[in-house]
mmCIF file of C-alpha atoms in Angstrom:
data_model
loop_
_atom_site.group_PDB
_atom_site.id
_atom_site.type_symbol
_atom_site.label_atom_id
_atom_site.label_comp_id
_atom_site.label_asym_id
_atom_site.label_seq_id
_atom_site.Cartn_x
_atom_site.Cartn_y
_atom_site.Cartn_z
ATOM 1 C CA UNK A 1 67.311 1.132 82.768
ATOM 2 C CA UNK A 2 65.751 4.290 82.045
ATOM 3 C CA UNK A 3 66.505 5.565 85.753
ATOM 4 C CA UNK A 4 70.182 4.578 85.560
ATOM 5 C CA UNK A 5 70.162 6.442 82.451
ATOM 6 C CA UNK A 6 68.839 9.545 83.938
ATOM 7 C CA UNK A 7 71.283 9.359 87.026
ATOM 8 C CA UNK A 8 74.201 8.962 84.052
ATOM 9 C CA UNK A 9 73.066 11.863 82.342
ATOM 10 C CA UNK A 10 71.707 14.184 85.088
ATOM 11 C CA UNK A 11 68.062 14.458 86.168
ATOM 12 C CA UNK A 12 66.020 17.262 84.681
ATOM 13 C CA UNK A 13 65.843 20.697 86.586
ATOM 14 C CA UNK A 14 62.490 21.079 88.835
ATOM 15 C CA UNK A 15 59.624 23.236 87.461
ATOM 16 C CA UNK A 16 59.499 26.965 87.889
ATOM 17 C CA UNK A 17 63.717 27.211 88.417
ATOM 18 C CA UNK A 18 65.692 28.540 85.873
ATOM 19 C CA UNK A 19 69.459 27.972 85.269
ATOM 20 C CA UNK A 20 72.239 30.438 86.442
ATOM 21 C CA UNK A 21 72.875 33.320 84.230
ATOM 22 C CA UNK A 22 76.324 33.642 82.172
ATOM 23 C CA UNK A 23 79.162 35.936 83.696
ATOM 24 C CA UNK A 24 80.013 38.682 81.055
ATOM 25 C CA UNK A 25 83.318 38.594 79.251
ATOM 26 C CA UNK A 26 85.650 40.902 81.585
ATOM 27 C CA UNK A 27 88.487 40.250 79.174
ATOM 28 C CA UNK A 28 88.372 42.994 76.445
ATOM 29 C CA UNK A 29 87.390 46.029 79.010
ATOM 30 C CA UNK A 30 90.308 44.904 81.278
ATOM 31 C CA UNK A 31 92.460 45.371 78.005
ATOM 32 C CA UNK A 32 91.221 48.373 77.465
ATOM 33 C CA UNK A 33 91.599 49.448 80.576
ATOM 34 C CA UNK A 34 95.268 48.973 80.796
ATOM 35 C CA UNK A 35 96.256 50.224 77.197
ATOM 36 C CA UNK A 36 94.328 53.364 78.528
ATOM 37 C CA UNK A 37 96.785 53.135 81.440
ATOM 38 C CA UNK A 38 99.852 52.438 79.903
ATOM 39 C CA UNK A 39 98.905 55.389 77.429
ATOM 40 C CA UNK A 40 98.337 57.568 79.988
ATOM 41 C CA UNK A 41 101.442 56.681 82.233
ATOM 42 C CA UNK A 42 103.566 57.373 78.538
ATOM 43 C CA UNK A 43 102.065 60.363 77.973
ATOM 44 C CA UNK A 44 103.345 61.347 81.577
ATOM 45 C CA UNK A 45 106.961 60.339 80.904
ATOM 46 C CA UNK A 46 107.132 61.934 77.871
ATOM 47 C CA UNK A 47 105.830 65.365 79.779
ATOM 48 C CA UNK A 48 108.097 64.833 82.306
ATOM 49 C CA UNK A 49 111.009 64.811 79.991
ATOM 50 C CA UNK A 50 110.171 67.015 78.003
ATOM 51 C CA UNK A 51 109.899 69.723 80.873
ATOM 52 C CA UNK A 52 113.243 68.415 81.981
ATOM 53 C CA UNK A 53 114.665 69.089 78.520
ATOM 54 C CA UNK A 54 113.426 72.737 78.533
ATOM 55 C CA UNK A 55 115.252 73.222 82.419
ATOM 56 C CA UNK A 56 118.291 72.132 81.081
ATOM 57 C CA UNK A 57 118.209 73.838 77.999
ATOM 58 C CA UNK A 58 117.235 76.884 80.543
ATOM 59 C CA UNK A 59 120.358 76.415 83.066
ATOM 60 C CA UNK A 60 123.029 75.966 80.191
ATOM 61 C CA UNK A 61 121.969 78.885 78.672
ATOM 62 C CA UNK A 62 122.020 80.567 82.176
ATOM 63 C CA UNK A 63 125.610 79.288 82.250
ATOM 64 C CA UNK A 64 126.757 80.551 79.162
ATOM 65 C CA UNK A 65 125.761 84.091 79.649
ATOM 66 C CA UNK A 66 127.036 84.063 82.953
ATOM 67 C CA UNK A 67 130.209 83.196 81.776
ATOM 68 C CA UNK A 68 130.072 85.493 78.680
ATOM 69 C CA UNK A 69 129.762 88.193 81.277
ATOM 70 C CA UNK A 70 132.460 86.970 83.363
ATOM 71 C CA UNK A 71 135.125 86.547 80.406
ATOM 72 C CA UNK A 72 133.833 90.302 78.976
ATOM 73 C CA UNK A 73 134.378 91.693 82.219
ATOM 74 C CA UNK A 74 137.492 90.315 82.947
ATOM 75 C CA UNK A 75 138.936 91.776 79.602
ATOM 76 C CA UNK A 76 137.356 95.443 79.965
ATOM 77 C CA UNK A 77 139.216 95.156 83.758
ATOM 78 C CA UNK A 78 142.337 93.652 82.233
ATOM 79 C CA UNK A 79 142.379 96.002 79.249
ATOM 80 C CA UNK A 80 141.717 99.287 81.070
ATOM 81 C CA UNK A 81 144.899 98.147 82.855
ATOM 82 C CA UNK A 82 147.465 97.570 80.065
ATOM 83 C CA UNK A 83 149.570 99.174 77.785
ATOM 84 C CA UNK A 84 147.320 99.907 74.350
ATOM 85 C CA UNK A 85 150.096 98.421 72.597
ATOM 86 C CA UNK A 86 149.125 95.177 74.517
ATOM 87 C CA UNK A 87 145.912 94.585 74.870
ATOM 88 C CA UNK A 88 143.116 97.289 74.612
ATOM 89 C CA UNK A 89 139.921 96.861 76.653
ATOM 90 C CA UNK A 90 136.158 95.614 75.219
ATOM 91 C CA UNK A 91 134.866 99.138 74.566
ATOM 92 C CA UNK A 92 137.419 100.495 72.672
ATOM 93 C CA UNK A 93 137.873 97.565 70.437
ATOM 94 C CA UNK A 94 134.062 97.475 70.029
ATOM 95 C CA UNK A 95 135.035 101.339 68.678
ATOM 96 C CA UNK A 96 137.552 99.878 66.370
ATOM 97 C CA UNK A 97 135.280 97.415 65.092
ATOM 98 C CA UNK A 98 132.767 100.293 63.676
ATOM 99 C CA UNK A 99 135.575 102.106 62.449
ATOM 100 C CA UNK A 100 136.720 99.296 60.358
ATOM 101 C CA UNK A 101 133.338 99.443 59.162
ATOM 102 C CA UNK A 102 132.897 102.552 58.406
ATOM 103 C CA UNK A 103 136.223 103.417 57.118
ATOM 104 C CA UNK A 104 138.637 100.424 56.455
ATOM 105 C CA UNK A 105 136.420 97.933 54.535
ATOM 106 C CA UNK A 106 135.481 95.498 56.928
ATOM 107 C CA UNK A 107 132.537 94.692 55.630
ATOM 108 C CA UNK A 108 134.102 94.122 52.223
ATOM 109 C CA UNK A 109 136.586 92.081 53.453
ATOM 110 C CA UNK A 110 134.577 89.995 55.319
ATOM 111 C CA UNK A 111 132.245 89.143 52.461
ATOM 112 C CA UNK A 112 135.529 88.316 50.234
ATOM 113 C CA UNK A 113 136.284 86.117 53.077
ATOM 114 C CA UNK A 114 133.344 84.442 53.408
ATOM 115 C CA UNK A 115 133.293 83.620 49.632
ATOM 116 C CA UNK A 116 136.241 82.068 49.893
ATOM 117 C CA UNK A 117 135.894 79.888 52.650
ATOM 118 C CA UNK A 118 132.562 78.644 51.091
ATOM 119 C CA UNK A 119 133.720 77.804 48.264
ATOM 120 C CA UNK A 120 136.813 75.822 49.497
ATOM 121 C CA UNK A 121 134.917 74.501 52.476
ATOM 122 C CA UNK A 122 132.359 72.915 50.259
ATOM 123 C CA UNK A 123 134.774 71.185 47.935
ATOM 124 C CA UNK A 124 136.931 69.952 50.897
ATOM 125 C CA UNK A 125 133.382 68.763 52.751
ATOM 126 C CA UNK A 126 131.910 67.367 49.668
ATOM 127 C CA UNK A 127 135.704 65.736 48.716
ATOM 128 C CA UNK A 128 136.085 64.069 52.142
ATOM 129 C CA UNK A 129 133.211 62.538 52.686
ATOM 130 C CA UNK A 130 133.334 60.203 48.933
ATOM 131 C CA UNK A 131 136.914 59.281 50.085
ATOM 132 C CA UNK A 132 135.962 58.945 53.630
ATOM 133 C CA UNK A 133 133.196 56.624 52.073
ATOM 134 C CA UNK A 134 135.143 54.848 50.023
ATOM 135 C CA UNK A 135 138.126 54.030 52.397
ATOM 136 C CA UNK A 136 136.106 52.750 55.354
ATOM 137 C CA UNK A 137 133.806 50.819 53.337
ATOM 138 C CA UNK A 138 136.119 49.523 50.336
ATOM 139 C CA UNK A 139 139.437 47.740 52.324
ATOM 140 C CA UNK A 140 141.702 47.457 48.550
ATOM 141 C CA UNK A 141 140.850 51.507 48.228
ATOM 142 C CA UNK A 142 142.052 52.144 51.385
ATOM 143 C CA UNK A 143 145.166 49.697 50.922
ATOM 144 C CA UNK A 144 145.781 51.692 47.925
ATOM 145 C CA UNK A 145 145.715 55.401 49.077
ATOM 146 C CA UNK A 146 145.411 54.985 52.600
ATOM 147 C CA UNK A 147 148.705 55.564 53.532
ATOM 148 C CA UNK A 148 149.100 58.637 51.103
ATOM 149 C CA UNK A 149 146.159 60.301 53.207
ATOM 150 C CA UNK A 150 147.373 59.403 56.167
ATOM 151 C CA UNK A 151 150.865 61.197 55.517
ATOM 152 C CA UNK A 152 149.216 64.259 54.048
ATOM 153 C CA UNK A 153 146.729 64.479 57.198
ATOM 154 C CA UNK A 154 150.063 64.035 59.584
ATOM 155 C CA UNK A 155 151.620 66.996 57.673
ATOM 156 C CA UNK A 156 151.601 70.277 58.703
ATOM 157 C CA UNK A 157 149.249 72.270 55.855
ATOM 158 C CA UNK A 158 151.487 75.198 56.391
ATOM 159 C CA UNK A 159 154.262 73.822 55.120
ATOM 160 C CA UNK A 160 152.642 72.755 51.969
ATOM 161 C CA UNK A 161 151.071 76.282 51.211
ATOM 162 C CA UNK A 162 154.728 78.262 49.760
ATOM 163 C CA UNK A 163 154.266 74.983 47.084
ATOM 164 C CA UNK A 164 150.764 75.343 46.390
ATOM 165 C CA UNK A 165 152.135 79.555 45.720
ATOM 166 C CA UNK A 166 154.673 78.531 43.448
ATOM 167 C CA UNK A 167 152.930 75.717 41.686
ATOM 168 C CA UNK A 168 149.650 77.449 40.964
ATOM 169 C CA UNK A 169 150.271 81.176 41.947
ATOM 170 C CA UNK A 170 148.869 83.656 44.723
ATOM 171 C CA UNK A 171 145.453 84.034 43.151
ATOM 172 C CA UNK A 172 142.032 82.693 44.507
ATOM 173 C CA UNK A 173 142.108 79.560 43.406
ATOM 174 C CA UNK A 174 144.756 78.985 45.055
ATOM 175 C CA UNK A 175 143.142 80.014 48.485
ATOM 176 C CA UNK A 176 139.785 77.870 47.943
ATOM 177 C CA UNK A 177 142.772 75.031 47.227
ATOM 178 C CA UNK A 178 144.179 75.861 50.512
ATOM 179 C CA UNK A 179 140.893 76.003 52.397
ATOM 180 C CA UNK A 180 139.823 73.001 50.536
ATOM 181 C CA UNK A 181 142.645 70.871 51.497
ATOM 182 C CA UNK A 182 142.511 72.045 55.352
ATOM 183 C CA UNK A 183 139.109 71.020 55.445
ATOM 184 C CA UNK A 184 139.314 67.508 53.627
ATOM 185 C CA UNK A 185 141.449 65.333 56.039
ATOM 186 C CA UNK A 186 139.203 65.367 58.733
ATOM 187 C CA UNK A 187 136.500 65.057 56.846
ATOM 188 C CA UNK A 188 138.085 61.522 55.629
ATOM 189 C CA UNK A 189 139.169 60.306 58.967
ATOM 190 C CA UNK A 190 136.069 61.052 60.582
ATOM 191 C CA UNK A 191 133.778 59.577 57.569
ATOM 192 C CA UNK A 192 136.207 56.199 56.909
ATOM 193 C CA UNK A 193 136.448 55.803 60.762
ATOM 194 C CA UNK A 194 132.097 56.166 60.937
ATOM 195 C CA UNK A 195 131.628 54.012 58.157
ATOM 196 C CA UNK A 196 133.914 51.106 59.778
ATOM 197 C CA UNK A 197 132.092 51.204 62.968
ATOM 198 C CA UNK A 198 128.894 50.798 61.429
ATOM 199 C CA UNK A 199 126.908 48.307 63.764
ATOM 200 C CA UNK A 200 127.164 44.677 62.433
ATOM 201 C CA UNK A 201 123.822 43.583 62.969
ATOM 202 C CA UNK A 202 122.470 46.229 60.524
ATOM 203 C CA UNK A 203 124.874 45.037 57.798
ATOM 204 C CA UNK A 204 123.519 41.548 58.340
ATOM 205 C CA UNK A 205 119.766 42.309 58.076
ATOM 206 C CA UNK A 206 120.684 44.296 54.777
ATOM 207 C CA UNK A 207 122.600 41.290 53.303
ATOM 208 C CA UNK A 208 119.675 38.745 54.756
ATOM 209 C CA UNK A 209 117.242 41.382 52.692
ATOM 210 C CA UNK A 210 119.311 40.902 49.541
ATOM 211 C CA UNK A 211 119.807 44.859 49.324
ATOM 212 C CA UNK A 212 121.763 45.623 46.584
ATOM 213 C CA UNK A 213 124.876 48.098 46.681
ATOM 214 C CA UNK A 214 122.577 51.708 45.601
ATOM 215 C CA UNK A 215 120.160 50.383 48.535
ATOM 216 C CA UNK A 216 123.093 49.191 50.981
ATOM 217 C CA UNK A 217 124.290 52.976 50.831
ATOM 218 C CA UNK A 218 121.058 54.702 50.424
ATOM 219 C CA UNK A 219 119.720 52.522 53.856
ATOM 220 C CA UNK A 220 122.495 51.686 55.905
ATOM 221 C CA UNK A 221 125.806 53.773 55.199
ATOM 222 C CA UNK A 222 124.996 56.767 54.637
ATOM 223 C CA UNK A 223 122.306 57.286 57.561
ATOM 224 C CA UNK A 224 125.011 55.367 59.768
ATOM 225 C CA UNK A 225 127.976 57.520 59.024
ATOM 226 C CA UNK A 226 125.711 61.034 59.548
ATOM 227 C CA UNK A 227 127.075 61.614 63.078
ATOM 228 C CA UNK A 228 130.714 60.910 62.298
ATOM 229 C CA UNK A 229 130.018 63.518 58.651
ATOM 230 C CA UNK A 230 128.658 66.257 61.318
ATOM 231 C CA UNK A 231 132.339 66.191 63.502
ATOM 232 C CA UNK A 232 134.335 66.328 60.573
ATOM 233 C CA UNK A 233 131.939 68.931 59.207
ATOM 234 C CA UNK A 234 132.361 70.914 62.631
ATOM 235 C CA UNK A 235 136.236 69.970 62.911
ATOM 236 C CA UNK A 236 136.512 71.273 58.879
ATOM 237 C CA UNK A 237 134.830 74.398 60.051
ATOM 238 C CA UNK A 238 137.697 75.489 62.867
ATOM 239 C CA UNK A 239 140.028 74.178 60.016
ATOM 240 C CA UNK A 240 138.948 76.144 57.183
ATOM 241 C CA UNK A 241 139.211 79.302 59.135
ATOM 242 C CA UNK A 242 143.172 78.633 59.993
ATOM 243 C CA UNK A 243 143.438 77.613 56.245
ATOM 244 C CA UNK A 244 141.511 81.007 55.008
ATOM 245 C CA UNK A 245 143.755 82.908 56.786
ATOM 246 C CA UNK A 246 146.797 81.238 56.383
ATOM 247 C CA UNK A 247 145.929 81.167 52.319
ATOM 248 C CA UNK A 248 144.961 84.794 52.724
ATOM 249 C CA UNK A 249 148.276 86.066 54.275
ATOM 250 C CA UNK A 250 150.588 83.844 52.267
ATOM 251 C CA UNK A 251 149.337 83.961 49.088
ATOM 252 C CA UNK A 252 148.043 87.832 48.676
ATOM 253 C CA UNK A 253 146.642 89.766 51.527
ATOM 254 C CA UNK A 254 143.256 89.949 51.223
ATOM 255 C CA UNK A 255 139.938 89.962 52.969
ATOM 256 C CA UNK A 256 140.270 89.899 57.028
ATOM 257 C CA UNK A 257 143.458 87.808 56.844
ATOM 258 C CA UNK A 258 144.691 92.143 54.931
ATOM 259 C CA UNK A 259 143.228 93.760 58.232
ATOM 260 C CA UNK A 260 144.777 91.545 60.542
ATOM 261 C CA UNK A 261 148.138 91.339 58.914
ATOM 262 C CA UNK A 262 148.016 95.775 58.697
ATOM 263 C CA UNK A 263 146.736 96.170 62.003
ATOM 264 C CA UNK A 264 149.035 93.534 63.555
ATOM 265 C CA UNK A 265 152.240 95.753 61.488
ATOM 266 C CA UNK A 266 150.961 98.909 62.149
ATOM 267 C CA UNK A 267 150.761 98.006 66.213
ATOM 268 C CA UNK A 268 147.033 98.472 66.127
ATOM 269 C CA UNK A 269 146.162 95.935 68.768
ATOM 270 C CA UNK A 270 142.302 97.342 69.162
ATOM 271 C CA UNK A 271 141.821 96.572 64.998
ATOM 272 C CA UNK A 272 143.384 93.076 65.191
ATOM 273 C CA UNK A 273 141.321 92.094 68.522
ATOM 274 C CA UNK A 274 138.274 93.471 66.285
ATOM 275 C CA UNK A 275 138.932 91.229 63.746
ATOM 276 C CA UNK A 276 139.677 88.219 65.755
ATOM 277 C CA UNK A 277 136.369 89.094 67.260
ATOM 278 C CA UNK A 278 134.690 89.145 63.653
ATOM 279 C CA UNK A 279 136.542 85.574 63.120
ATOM 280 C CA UNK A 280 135.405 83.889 66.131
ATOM 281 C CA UNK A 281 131.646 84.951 65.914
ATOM 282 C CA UNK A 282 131.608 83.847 62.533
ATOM 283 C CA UNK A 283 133.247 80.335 63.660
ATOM 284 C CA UNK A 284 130.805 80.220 66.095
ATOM 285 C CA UNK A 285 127.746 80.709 63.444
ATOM 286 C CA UNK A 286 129.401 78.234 61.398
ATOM 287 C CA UNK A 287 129.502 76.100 64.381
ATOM 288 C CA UNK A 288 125.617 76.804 64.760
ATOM 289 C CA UNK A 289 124.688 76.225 60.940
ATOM 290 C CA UNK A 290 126.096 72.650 61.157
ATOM 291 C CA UNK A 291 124.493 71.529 64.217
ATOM 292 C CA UNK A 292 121.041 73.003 63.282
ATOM 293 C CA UNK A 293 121.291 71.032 59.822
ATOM 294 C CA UNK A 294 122.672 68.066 61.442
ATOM 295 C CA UNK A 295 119.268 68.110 63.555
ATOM 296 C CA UNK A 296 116.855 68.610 60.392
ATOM 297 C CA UNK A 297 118.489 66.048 58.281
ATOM 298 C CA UNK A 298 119.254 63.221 60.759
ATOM 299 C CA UNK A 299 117.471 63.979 64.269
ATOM 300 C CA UNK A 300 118.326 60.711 65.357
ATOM 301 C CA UNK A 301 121.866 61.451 65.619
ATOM 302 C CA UNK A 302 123.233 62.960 68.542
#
C-alpha cells in the first residue's frame, strides 16, 4: 500500500540534488521596455512634425514676400508708365503718404477712423453672435425673426444708409450704427449656422450627464461654435471697413473716408492710392488681431 501510494504521489528526490530554480518574471521589464519604446517613437513623430511645421511656415512666408515683391514691382513699372492722373507709381505715392502725414491730417484721421470702426465693430460682433446663438440653437426664435434677418442680410446696406441719415442724422452715432449693422449679419449667419452643426454625439453625452442649460452653453456651445465666431469675426472685419467708409462719406466726411473723397475730387490719384494703402494694411492687421486671438482663446480650432 504504502509503495502504491508513493508511485501516486511521486517518489522523493535522491540525496544531494536540489530542485530546478524559478525563471524570473520577464513580464513587467518587457512592459517597460515597450512604453519606453512607444515613448520614444512619439517623441520622434512629434519632432518630425514639428520641424515640418516650421518648413512650411518657412516656404509660405518665402511665397508671400516673393509675391509682395512681384505685385510692388509690377505697380512701380506700371505706374512710371501712366498718366499721373491714372495711376501714379509706388514711390511717389509712398511720398504722398508722408505728406498726408505731415501736412493733411492723416494721422488724425486715421485715429477718428479707427474709433469708429471699434466702436461699431464691437457692438455688431458682440450683437451677432447672441442672435447667432439664439437662432441656431432656439428653432421658435429663429421661426420668429429668422426671416426678418435673412431679408436685412440679402439687402444691400447701402441702400439703407440715406434712411439711417434722415432718421437719426449725419453724426457719429450714426456711423458706429452703420458699421455696426455691416458687421452683424455675418456675424449671425456664421454663429446660427456653427451652432446647428454642432456634432450630435457631444449633445448626447451632455444630455446623458444631465448638464443643465448655463453648463450646456458654458461646455458644449460656445467652445463648438468658436471657429464659425472667428469667420464671421474675420468676414465683419472686411465688412466694417466698406461700412466705415460708406458711413463716413454719406453721412459727413470725415476721417480717411474726408481724404479719399478730396483726393479722389481734386484728381489726386497718388493721395487716394495712399489712403487705400493705409486701409488695406490696417484690414490686414485686423485680419492678424483675430486670428492671433482666435489661437489663444481656442487653439483647438483651426
Amino acid at each position: 500500500m504504502s509503495e502504491m501510494t508513493g508511485r501516486g504521489t511521486g517518489s522523493p528526490s535522491p540525496a544531494g540534488t536540489s530542485p530546478p530554480p524559478a525563471m524570473p518574471d520577464e513580464g513587467p521589464q518587457v512592459s517597460r521596455t515597450l512604453d519606453e519604446s512607444r515613448t520614444q517613437i512619439e517623441a520622434a513623430i512629434e519632432q518630425r512634425l514639428r520641424q515640418r511645421s516650421r518648413r512650411n511656415r518657412r516656404i509660405y512666408l518665402l511665397i508671400r514676400i516673393v509675391s509682395l515683391i512681384i505685385v510692388l514691382a509690377a505697380w512701380q513699372y506700371y505706374g512710371s508708365r501712366s498718366t499721373p492722373v491714372i495711376f501714379d507709381p509706388l514711390t511717389r505715392v509712398l511720398g504722398a503718404l508722408a505728406d498726408l502725414f505731415r501736412n493733411h491730417g492723416l494721422a488724425s484721421a486715421l485715429w477718428y477712423s479707427v474709433w469708429t470702426f471699434a466702436i461699431g465693430y464691437t457692438v455688431g460682433v458682440a450683437a451677432g453672435v447672441a442672435l447667432g446663438m439664439c437662432l441656431g440653437a432656439y428653432r421658435r426664435a429663429e421661426a420668429a425673426v429668422g426671416l426678418y434677418v435673412y431679408a436685412l442680410y440679402a439687402t444691400p446696406m447701402v441702400a439703407i444708409v440715406p434712411l439711417l441719415s434722415i432718421w437719426l442724422g449725419f453724426g457719429v452715432l450714426t456711423q458706429e450704427l452703420i458699421i455696426a449693422l455691416f458687421v452683424l449679419f455675418p456675424c449671425v449667419v456664421s454663429v446660427s449656422y456653427g451652432v446647428r452643426n454642432i456634432d450630435g454625439d457631444l449633445l448626447e453625452v451632455a444630455r446623458s450627464l444631465r448638464m443643465g442649460r448655463a453648463s450646456l452653453w458654458r461646455h458644449v456651445l460656445l467652445p463648438g461654435t468658436v471657429p464659425y465666431i472667428a469667420t464671421g469675426a474675420a468676414q465683419g472685419v472686411a465688412m466694417g471697413l466698406v461700412g466705415m467708409f460708406i458711413a463716413e462719406i454719406f453721412t459727413q466726411l470725415s476721417g480717411l473716408g474726408n481724404l479719399l473723397e478730396t483726393a479722389a475730387q481734386t484728381y489726386h490719384t497718388d493721395q487716394a492710392l495712399a489712403v487705400l494703402l493705409v486701409i488695406m494694411a490696417l484690414g490686414v492687421i485686423l485680419r492678424g488681431l483675430i486670428t492671433l486671438v482666435q489661437r489663444k482663446v481656442a487653439p483647438w480650432a483651426k
